[in-house]
Coordinates of C-alpha atoms in Angstrom, one line a residue:
M860 CA 0.0 0.0 0.0
A861 CA 1.3 3.4 -1.0
L862 CA 1.9 6.0 1.8
A863 CA 1.5 8.9 -0.5
K864 CA 0.4 10.1 -4.0
L865 CA 2.5 12.3 -6.2
G866 CA 1.1 15.8 -6.1
V867 CA 3.4 17.8 -8.3
V868 CA 7.0 18.0 -9.5
V869 CA 8.6 21.3 -8.7
L870 CA 11.5 22.9 -10.5
D871 CA 13.5 25.7 -8.9
C872 CA 14.4 28.4 -11.4
P873 CA 15.1 32.2 -11.6
E874 CA 11.9 33.0 -13.6
P875 CA 8.9 30.7 -12.8
R876 CA 6.5 32.2 -15.4
A877 CA 9.0 32.0 -18.2
L878 CA 10.1 28.4 -17.5
A879 CA 6.4 27.4 -17.2
G880 CA 5.8 29.0 -20.6
F881 CA 8.7 26.9 -22.1
Y882 CA 7.2 23.7 -20.8
A883 CA 3.7 24.7 -21.8
E884 CA 4.9 25.0 -25.4
V885 CA 6.6 21.6 -25.2
L886 CA 3.9 19.7 -23.3
G887 CA 0.7 21.7 -23.8
G888 CA -1.4 22.8 -20.8
T889 CA -2.3 25.9 -18.9
V890 CA 0.0 28.1 -17.0
E891 CA -1.5 29.4 -13.7
G892 CA -0.2 31.8 -11.2
E893 CA 2.3 34.7 -10.9
G894 CA 5.2 35.5 -8.8
D895 CA 7.3 33.0 -6.9
W896 CA 5.1 30.0 -7.6
V897 CA 3.6 29.1 -11.0
D898 CA 1.8 25.9 -12.0
L899 CA 1.5 24.1 -15.3
K900 CA -1.6 22.0 -15.6
V901 CA -0.7 19.3 -18.1
P902 CA -3.5 17.6 -19.9
G903 CA -3.7 13.9 -19.0
G904 CA -0.6 14.0 -16.8
P905 CA 0.8 15.3 -13.5
S906 CA 1.2 19.0 -13.0
L907 CA 4.6 20.7 -13.0
A908 CA 5.3 23.7 -10.7
F909 CA 8.0 26.3 -10.9
Q910 CA 9.4 28.0 -7.8
A911 CA 11.5 31.1 -7.7
A912 CA 15.0 30.4 -6.4
P913 CA 17.1 33.5 -6.0
G914 CA 20.7 32.6 -6.8
H915 CA 19.7 29.5 -8.7
V916 CA 22.7 27.7 -10.1
P917 CA 21.8 25.3 -12.9
P918 CA 23.1 21.8 -12.9
K919 CA 25.8 20.8 -15.5
W920 CA 25.2 17.5 -17.2
P921 CA 27.1 15.2 -17.0
R922 CA 29.4 16.7 -14.3
S923 CA 29.4 15.2 -10.8
D924 CA 30.3 18.4 -9.1
R925 CA 27.1 20.1 -10.3
S926 CA 24.8 17.0 -10.5
Q927 CA 21.6 17.1 -12.5
Q928 CA 19.7 15.7 -9.4
F929 CA 16.8 14.8 -11.6
H930 CA 15.6 15.1 -15.2
L931 CA 12.4 14.8 -17.2
D932 CA 11.9 12.2 -19.9
L933 CA 9.5 13.5 -22.4
V934 CA 8.1 10.9 -24.8
V935 CA 7.7 12.0 -28.5
E936 CA 6.7 10.4 -31.7
D937 CA 9.2 12.2 -33.9
L938 CA 12.6 13.0 -32.4
D939 CA 13.7 15.3 -35.2
A940 CA 10.5 17.4 -35.1
A941 CA 10.5 17.6 -31.3
E942 CA 14.2 18.6 -31.3
K943 CA 13.5 21.4 -33.8
G944 CA 10.6 22.6 -31.6
V945 CA 12.5 22.6 -28.3
L946 CA 15.5 24.4 -29.8
A947 CA 13.3 27.1 -31.2
L948 CA 11.9 27.6 -27.7
G949 CA 15.3 28.1 -26.2
A950 CA 16.5 24.6 -25.2
E951 CA 20.2 23.9 -25.4
P952 CA 21.5 20.5 -26.7
L953 CA 23.6 18.7 -24.1
D954 CA 24.0 15.3 -25.7
A955 CA 22.0 15.1 -28.9
T956 CA 24.6 14.3 -31.6
D957 CA 24.2 10.5 -31.5
R958 CA 21.3 9.9 -33.9
T959 CA 21.3 6.1 -33.4
R960 CA 19.9 6.3 -29.9
T961 CA 16.2 6.6 -29.0
F962 CA 16.8 9.7 -26.8
R963 CA 18.5 13.1 -26.9
V964 CA 19.5 15.3 -23.9
Y965 CA 18.8 19.0 -23.6
A966 CA 18.7 21.7 -21.0
D967 CA 15.7 23.9 -20.6
P968 CA 16.2 27.7 -20.4
A969 CA 16.9 27.6 -16.7
G970 CA 19.5 24.8 -17.2
H971 CA 17.5 21.7 -16.0
P972 CA 18.3 18.6 -18.1
F973 CA 15.5 16.8 -20.0
C974 CA 15.4 14.1 -22.6
L975 CA 13.3 13.7 -25.6
C976 CA 12.6 10.0 -25.9
A977 CA 11.2 8.2 -28.9
C978 CA 8.1 6.1 -28.1

């Protein structure tokens, strides 16, 4: 028996509304709130929340001295099309050169790693 149920995944960042907007363009959904806490209500999935973190230092993938701590795996049907879209939204490629794999690694505009994964 579970002791709890996942409520929301929260990402620390310098600009919550801007990062929520990035993920809204990637995942769809509705951005709600202003200020230090902003929610992204994702259709058919768990919500993401974005919390202001003054002095936020983004992780560096794959360095152990600035560990990623977590990452999001985003499932897509077309890796090339999804890559084009996230790059246009401001994502930075971290490990996307090996086209034989079923995943590619990027950083969002606040530096959090995420993967685009083929279904």
